[in-house]
Amino acid sequence: MHRIAIPFAAICALSGAALAEEQQDGQLLFNNACRTCHTTDEGDNRLGPNLHAIVGRKAGSLEGFAYSSSLANADFEWTKDNLDRFLTDPQAMAPGNNMKPFAGLADEKDRAAIIAFLEDQGS
Ligand code: HEC
């Protein structure tokens, strides 16, 4: 009986490639779905607030950005879970917010890829 040995290094290389692919997808998806209104550069607010170091940031907390009262008065942090809920259905998560016209992203994998990309943009 032969056993096929897969070297540990090959498995690591594979999962590293999968991770890199997810991050690349995340960047593309961000460019398509978010970049009209957001950058990830500190201080660079457009129609939407910049998303530099958004994971862990308090909602509605950037100085100098005119948030809706919904986000300005929000009392939570952008954890990965909260981001996922917000990107699924912004109006359900934070009723009355101004992130329009953005109806949400139905695909769980797309949301995860965007959030992984955002997690990489400063902390
Ligand atoms: C049509 C423009 C537009 C698009 C497209 C858009 N956003 Fe926004 N986003 C906004 C606006 C405007 C706000 C501020 C909303 C408010 O004050 O109620 C916002 C707020 C946010 C916030 C809260 C930031 C904070 O400081 O609390 C996050 C997180 C966010 N957007 C992520 C995203 C992501 C990720 C995408 C792409 C999947 C996206 N947005 C697509 C306009 C947009």
PDB file of C-alpha atoms and ligand atoms in Angstrom:
ATOM      1  CA  MET A   1       0.000   0.000   0.000  1.00  0.00           C
ATOM      2  CA  HIS A   2       1.279   3.378  -0.948  1.00  0.00           C
ATOM      3  CA  ARG A   3       0.532   6.469   0.937  1.00  0.00           C
ATOM      4  CA  ILE A   4       0.790   9.790  -0.757  1.00  0.00           C
ATOM      5  CA  ALA A   5       2.646  12.222   1.389  1.00  0.00           C
ATOM      6  CA  ILE A   6       1.815  15.857   0.823  1.00  0.00           C
ATOM      7  CA  PRO A   7       4.645  17.973   2.157  1.00  0.00           C
ATOM      8  CA  PHE A   8       3.552  20.393   4.857  1.00  0.00           C
ATOM      9  CA  ALA A   9       5.243  23.251   2.986  1.00  0.00           C
ATOM     10  CA  ALA A  10       3.043  22.598  -0.053  1.00  0.00           C
ATOM     11  CA  ILE A  11      -0.090  22.889   2.083  1.00  0.00           C
ATOM     12  CA  CYS A  12       1.163  26.171   3.542  1.00  0.00           C
ATOM     13  CA  ALA A  13       1.957  27.506   0.085  1.00  0.00           C
ATOM     14  CA  LEU A  14      -1.541  26.584  -1.080  1.00  0.00           C
ATOM     15  CA  SER A  15      -3.351  28.251   1.784  1.00  0.00           C
ATOM     16  CA  GLY A  16      -1.096  31.289   1.389  1.00  0.00           C
ATOM     17  CA  ALA A  17      -2.141  31.492  -2.246  1.00  0.00           C
ATOM     18  CA  ALA A  18      -5.810  31.218  -1.289  1.00  0.00           C
ATOM     19  CA  LEU A  19      -5.392  34.063   1.190  1.00  0.00           C
ATOM     20  CA  ALA A  20      -3.629  36.262  -1.357  1.00  0.00           C
ATOM     21  CA  GLU A  21      -6.421  35.529  -3.809  1.00  0.00           C
ATOM     22  CA  GLU A  22      -9.079  36.532  -1.295  1.00  0.00           C
ATOM     23  CA  GLN A  23      -7.288  39.805  -0.635  1.00  0.00           C
ATOM     24  CA  GLN A  24      -6.965  40.489  -4.347  1.00  0.00           C
ATOM     25  CA  ASP A  25     -10.660  39.729  -4.820  1.00  0.00           C
ATOM     26  CA  GLY A  26     -11.399  42.032  -1.915  1.00  0.00           C
ATOM     27  CA  GLN A  27      -9.497  44.888  -3.547  1.00  0.00           C
ATOM     28  CA  LEU A  28     -11.350  44.367  -6.843  1.00  0.00           C
ATOM     29  CA  LEU A  29     -14.717  44.125  -5.148  1.00  0.00           C
ATOM     30  CA  PHE A  30     -13.943  47.237  -3.106  1.00  0.00           C
ATOM     31  CA  ASN A  31     -13.004  49.102  -6.291  1.00  0.00           C
ATOM     32  CA  ASN A  32     -16.254  48.061  -7.942  1.00  0.00           C
ATOM     33  CA  ALA A  33     -18.688  48.441  -5.064  1.00  0.00           C
ATOM     34  CA  CYS A  34     -17.252  51.071  -2.724  1.00  0.00           C
ATOM     35  CA  ARG A  35     -14.598  53.253  -4.304  1.00  0.00           C
ATOM     36  CA  THR A  36     -17.028  55.625  -6.015  1.00  0.00           C
ATOM     37  CA  CYS A  37     -17.710  56.958  -2.527  1.00  0.00           C
ATOM     38  CA  HIS A  38     -14.858  55.768  -0.265  1.00  0.00           C
ATOM     39  CA  THR A  39     -11.067  55.658  -0.138  1.00  0.00           C
ATOM     40  CA  THR A  40      -8.973  53.831   2.450  1.00  0.00           C
ATOM     41  CA  ASP A  41      -6.567  56.773   2.832  1.00  0.00           C
ATOM     42  CA  GLU A  42      -6.447  58.496   6.197  1.00  0.00           C
ATOM     43  CA  GLY A  43      -8.114  61.921   6.071  1.00  0.00           C
ATOM     44  CA  ASP A  44      -9.436  61.463   2.528  1.00  0.00           C
ATOM     45  CA  ASN A  45     -13.202  61.791   2.844  1.00  0.00           C
ATOM     46  CA  ARG A  46     -15.284  61.789  -0.318  1.00  0.00           C
ATOM     47  CA  LEU A  47     -19.025  61.350  -0.573  1.00  0.00           C
ATOM     48  CA  GLY A  48     -18.466  58.758   2.155  1.00  0.00           C
ATOM     49  CA  PRO A  49     -16.030  58.861   5.099  1.00  0.00           C
ATOM     50  CA  ASN A  50     -12.586  57.339   4.510  1.00  0.00           C
ATOM     51  CA  LEU A  51     -12.292  53.707   5.564  1.00  0.00           C
ATOM     52  CA  HIS A  52      -8.704  53.789   6.829  1.00  0.00           C
ATOM     53  CA  ALA A  53      -8.450  51.448   9.831  1.00  0.00           C
ATOM     54  CA  ILE A  54     -12.213  50.964   9.798  1.00  0.00           C
ATOM     55  CA  VAL A  55     -12.079  47.588  11.558  1.00  0.00           C
ATOM     56  CA  GLY A  56     -12.270  48.511  15.248  1.00  0.00           C
ATOM     57  CA  ARG A  57     -13.172  52.171  14.599  1.00  0.00           C
ATOM     58  CA  LYS A  58     -16.172  53.644  16.400  1.00  0.00           C
ATOM     59  CA  ALA A  59     -19.112  54.186  14.030  1.00  0.00           C
ATOM     60  CA  GLY A  60     -19.692  57.781  12.963  1.00  0.00           C
ATOM     61  CA  SER A  61     -16.527  59.026  14.664  1.00  0.00           C
ATOM     62  CA  LEU A  62     -14.428  60.838  12.021  1.00  0.00           C
ATOM     63  CA  GLU A  63     -13.869  64.529  12.712  1.00  0.00           C
ATOM     64  CA  GLY A  64     -14.962  66.722   9.836  1.00  0.00           C
ATOM     65  CA  PHE A  65     -17.322  64.284   8.135  1.00  0.00           C
ATOM     66  CA  ALA A  66     -20.998  65.218   8.105  1.00  0.00           C
ATOM     67  CA  TYR A  67     -22.600  61.948   9.153  1.00  0.00           C
ATOM     68  CA  SER A  68     -26.330  61.336   9.264  1.00  0.00           C
ATOM     69  CA  SER A  69     -27.668  61.449  12.806  1.00  0.00           C
ATOM     70  CA  SER A  70     -28.111  57.691  12.503  1.00  0.00           C
ATOM     71  CA  LEU A  71     -24.346  57.122  12.355  1.00  0.00           C
ATOM     72  CA  ALA A  72     -23.327  60.207  14.345  1.00  0.00           C
ATOM     73  CA  ASN A  73     -25.358  58.903  17.304  1.00  0.00           C
ATOM     74  CA  ALA A  74     -24.440  55.254  16.806  1.00  0.00           C
ATOM     75  CA  ASP A  75     -22.930  53.576  19.810  1.00  0.00           C
ATOM     76  CA  PHE A  76     -20.992  50.638  18.414  1.00  0.00           C
ATOM     77  CA  GLU A  77     -17.673  49.778  16.832  1.00  0.00           C
ATOM     78  CA  TRP A  78     -17.083  48.457  13.336  1.00  0.00           C
ATOM     79  CA  THR A  79     -16.200  44.912  14.277  1.00  0.00           C
ATOM     80  CA  LYS A  80     -16.017  42.449  11.402  1.00  0.00           C
ATOM     81  CA  ASP A  81     -19.463  41.145  12.406  1.00  0.00           C
ATOM     82  CA  ASN A  82     -20.977  44.625  12.384  1.00  0.00           C
ATOM     83  CA  LEU A  83     -19.396  45.391   9.018  1.00  0.00           C
ATOM     84  CA  ASP A  84     -20.844  42.179   7.650  1.00  0.00           C
ATOM     85  CA  ARG A  85     -24.321  43.073   8.899  1.00  0.00           C
ATOM     86  CA  PHE A  86     -24.022  46.630   7.560  1.00  0.00           C
ATOM     87  CA  LEU A  87     -22.834  45.518   4.112  1.00  0.00           C
ATOM     88  CA  THR A  88     -25.620  42.935   3.935  1.00  0.00           C
ATOM     89  CA  ASP A  89     -28.341  45.526   4.499  1.00  0.00           C
ATOM     90  CA  PRO A  90     -27.217  49.013   5.585  1.00  0.00           C
ATOM     91  CA  GLN A  91     -30.716  50.291   6.356  1.00  0.00           C
ATOM     92  CA  ALA A  92     -31.592  47.290   8.533  1.00  0.00           C
ATOM     93  CA  MET A  93     -28.383  47.632  10.548  1.00  0.00           C
ATOM     94  CA  ALA A  94     -28.355  51.432  10.940  1.00  0.00           C
ATOM     95  CA  PRO A  95     -31.826  52.736  10.027  1.00  0.00           C
ATOM     96  CA  GLY A  96     -31.845  56.204   8.467  1.00  0.00           C
ATOM     97  CA  ASN A  97     -28.177  56.226   7.437  1.00  0.00           C
ATOM     98  CA  ASN A  98     -27.122  58.112   4.300  1.00  0.00           C
ATOM     99  CA  MET A  99     -25.215  55.392   2.514  1.00  0.00           C
ATOM    100  CA  LYS A 100     -27.356  55.534  -0.594  1.00  0.00           C
ATOM    101  CA  PRO A 101     -27.929  54.264  -3.177  1.00  0.00           C
ATOM    102  CA  PHE A 102     -26.208  51.167  -1.884  1.00  0.00           C
ATOM    103  CA  ALA A 103     -28.610  48.303  -1.416  1.00  0.00           C
ATOM    104  CA  GLY A 104     -26.204  45.826   0.156  1.00  0.00           C
ATOM    105  CA  LEU A 105     -24.159  42.862  -1.032  1.00  0.00           C
ATOM    106  CA  ALA A 106     -26.004  39.567  -1.004  1.00  0.00           C
ATOM    107  CA  ASP A 107     -22.943  37.341  -1.480  1.00  0.00           C
ATOM    108  CA  GLU A 108     -21.401  36.305   1.835  1.00  0.00           C
ATOM    109  CA  LYS A 109     -18.041  35.523   0.193  1.00  0.00           C
ATOM    110  CA  ASP A 110     -17.879  38.937  -1.459  1.00  0.00           C
ATOM    111  CA  ARG A 111     -18.557  40.617   1.870  1.00  0.00           C
ATOM    112  CA  ALA A 112     -15.898  38.511   3.588  1.00  0.00           C
ATOM    113  CA  ALA A 113     -13.354  39.363   0.875  1.00  0.00           C
ATOM    114  CA  ILE A 114     -14.060  43.107   1.154  1.00  0.00           C
ATOM    115  CA  ILE A 115     -13.836  42.971   4.952  1.00  0.00           C
ATOM    116  CA  ALA A 116     -10.516  41.056   4.725  1.00  0.00           C
ATOM    117  CA  PHE A 117      -9.230  43.752   2.377  1.00  0.00           C
ATOM    118  CA  LEU A 118     -10.402  46.525   4.726  1.00  0.00           C
ATOM    119  CA  GLU A 119      -8.767  44.810   7.685  1.00  0.00           C
ATOM    120  CA  ASP A 120      -5.488  45.204   5.847  1.00  0.00           C
ATOM    121  CA  GLN A 121      -5.930  48.958   5.365  1.00  0.00           C
ATOM    122  CA  GLY A 122      -4.421  50.243   8.593  1.00  0.00           C
ATOM    123  CA  SER A 123      -5.413  49.593  12.183  1.00  0.00           C
TER     124      SER A 123
HETATM  125  C1  HEC B   1     -23.100  55.811  -3.096  1.00  0.00           C
HETATM  126  C2  HEC B   1     -21.977  56.049  -2.207  1.00  0.00           C
HETATM  127  C3  HEC B   1     -21.505  54.907  -1.334  1.00  0.00           C
HETATM  128  C4  HEC B   1     -21.174  53.622  -1.682  1.00  0.00           C
HETATM  129  C5  HEC B   1     -21.236  52.983  -3.067  1.00  0.00           C
HETATM  130  C6  HEC B   1     -20.707  52.979  -0.480  1.00  0.00           C
HETATM  131  N1  HEC B   1     -20.786  53.845   0.583  1.00  0.00           N
HETATM  132 FE1  HEC B   1     -20.243  53.466   2.496  1.00  0.00          FE
HETATM  133  N2  HEC B   1     -20.940  55.294   3.072  1.00  0.00           N
HETATM  134  C7  HEC B   1     -21.420  56.268   2.215  1.00  0.00           C
HETATM  135  C8  HEC B   1     -21.889  57.406   2.980  1.00  0.00           C
HETATM  136  C9  HEC B   1     -22.488  58.692   2.422  1.00  0.00           C
HETATM  137  C10 HEC B   1     -21.652  57.083   4.345  1.00  0.00           C
HETATM  138  C11 HEC B   1     -22.034  57.903   5.569  1.00  0.00           C
HETATM  139  C12 HEC B   1     -23.447  57.505   5.929  1.00  0.00           C
HETATM  140  C13 HEC B   1     -24.101  58.277   7.048  1.00  0.00           C
HETATM  141  O1  HEC B   1     -23.534  59.249   7.564  1.00  0.00           O
HETATM  142  O2  HEC B   1     -25.214  57.868   7.398  1.00  0.00           O
HETATM  143  C14 HEC B   1     -21.046  55.740   4.358  1.00  0.00           C
HETATM  144  C15 HEC B   1     -20.645  55.071   5.515  1.00  0.00           C
HETATM  145  C16 HEC B   1     -19.955  53.886   5.535  1.00  0.00           C
HETATM  146  C17 HEC B   1     -19.407  53.257   6.708  1.00  0.00           C
HETATM  147  C18 HEC B   1     -19.454  53.821   8.128  1.00  0.00           C
HETATM  148  C19 HEC B   1     -18.163  54.598   8.362  1.00  0.00           C
HETATM  149  C20 HEC B   1     -18.048  55.282   9.721  1.00  0.00           C
HETATM  150  O3  HEC B   1     -17.128  56.120   9.853  1.00  0.00           O
HETATM  151  O4  HEC B   1     -18.822  54.988  10.630  1.00  0.00           O
HETATM  152  C21 HEC B   1     -18.806  52.103   6.308  1.00  0.00           C
HETATM  153  C22 HEC B   1     -18.113  51.092   7.183  1.00  0.00           C
HETATM  154  C23 HEC B   1     -18.987  52.003   4.876  1.00  0.00           C
HETATM  155  N3  HEC B   1     -19.685  53.093   4.434  1.00  0.00           N
HETATM  156  C24 HEC B   1     -18.497  50.973   4.100  1.00  0.00           C
HETATM  157  C25 HEC B   1     -18.757  50.829   2.726  1.00  0.00           C
HETATM  158  C26 HEC B   1     -18.299  49.714   1.927  1.00  0.00           C
HETATM  159  C27 HEC B   1     -17.392  48.604   2.431  1.00  0.00           C
HETATM  160  C28 HEC B   1     -18.825  49.882   0.682  1.00  0.00           C
HETATM  161  C29 HEC B   1     -18.714  48.944  -0.512  1.00  0.00           C
HETATM  162  C30 HEC B   1     -19.172  47.587  -0.292  1.00  0.00           C
HETATM  163  C31 HEC B   1     -19.579  51.132   0.688  1.00  0.00           C
HETATM  164  N4  HEC B   1     -19.523  51.670   1.942  1.00  0.00           N
HETATM  165  C32 HEC B   1     -20.245  51.673  -0.421  1.00  0.00           C
HETATM  166  C33 HEC B   1     -21.495  56.180   0.847  1.00  0.00           C
HETATM  167  C34 HEC B   1     -21.271  55.028   0.106  1.00  0.00           C
END
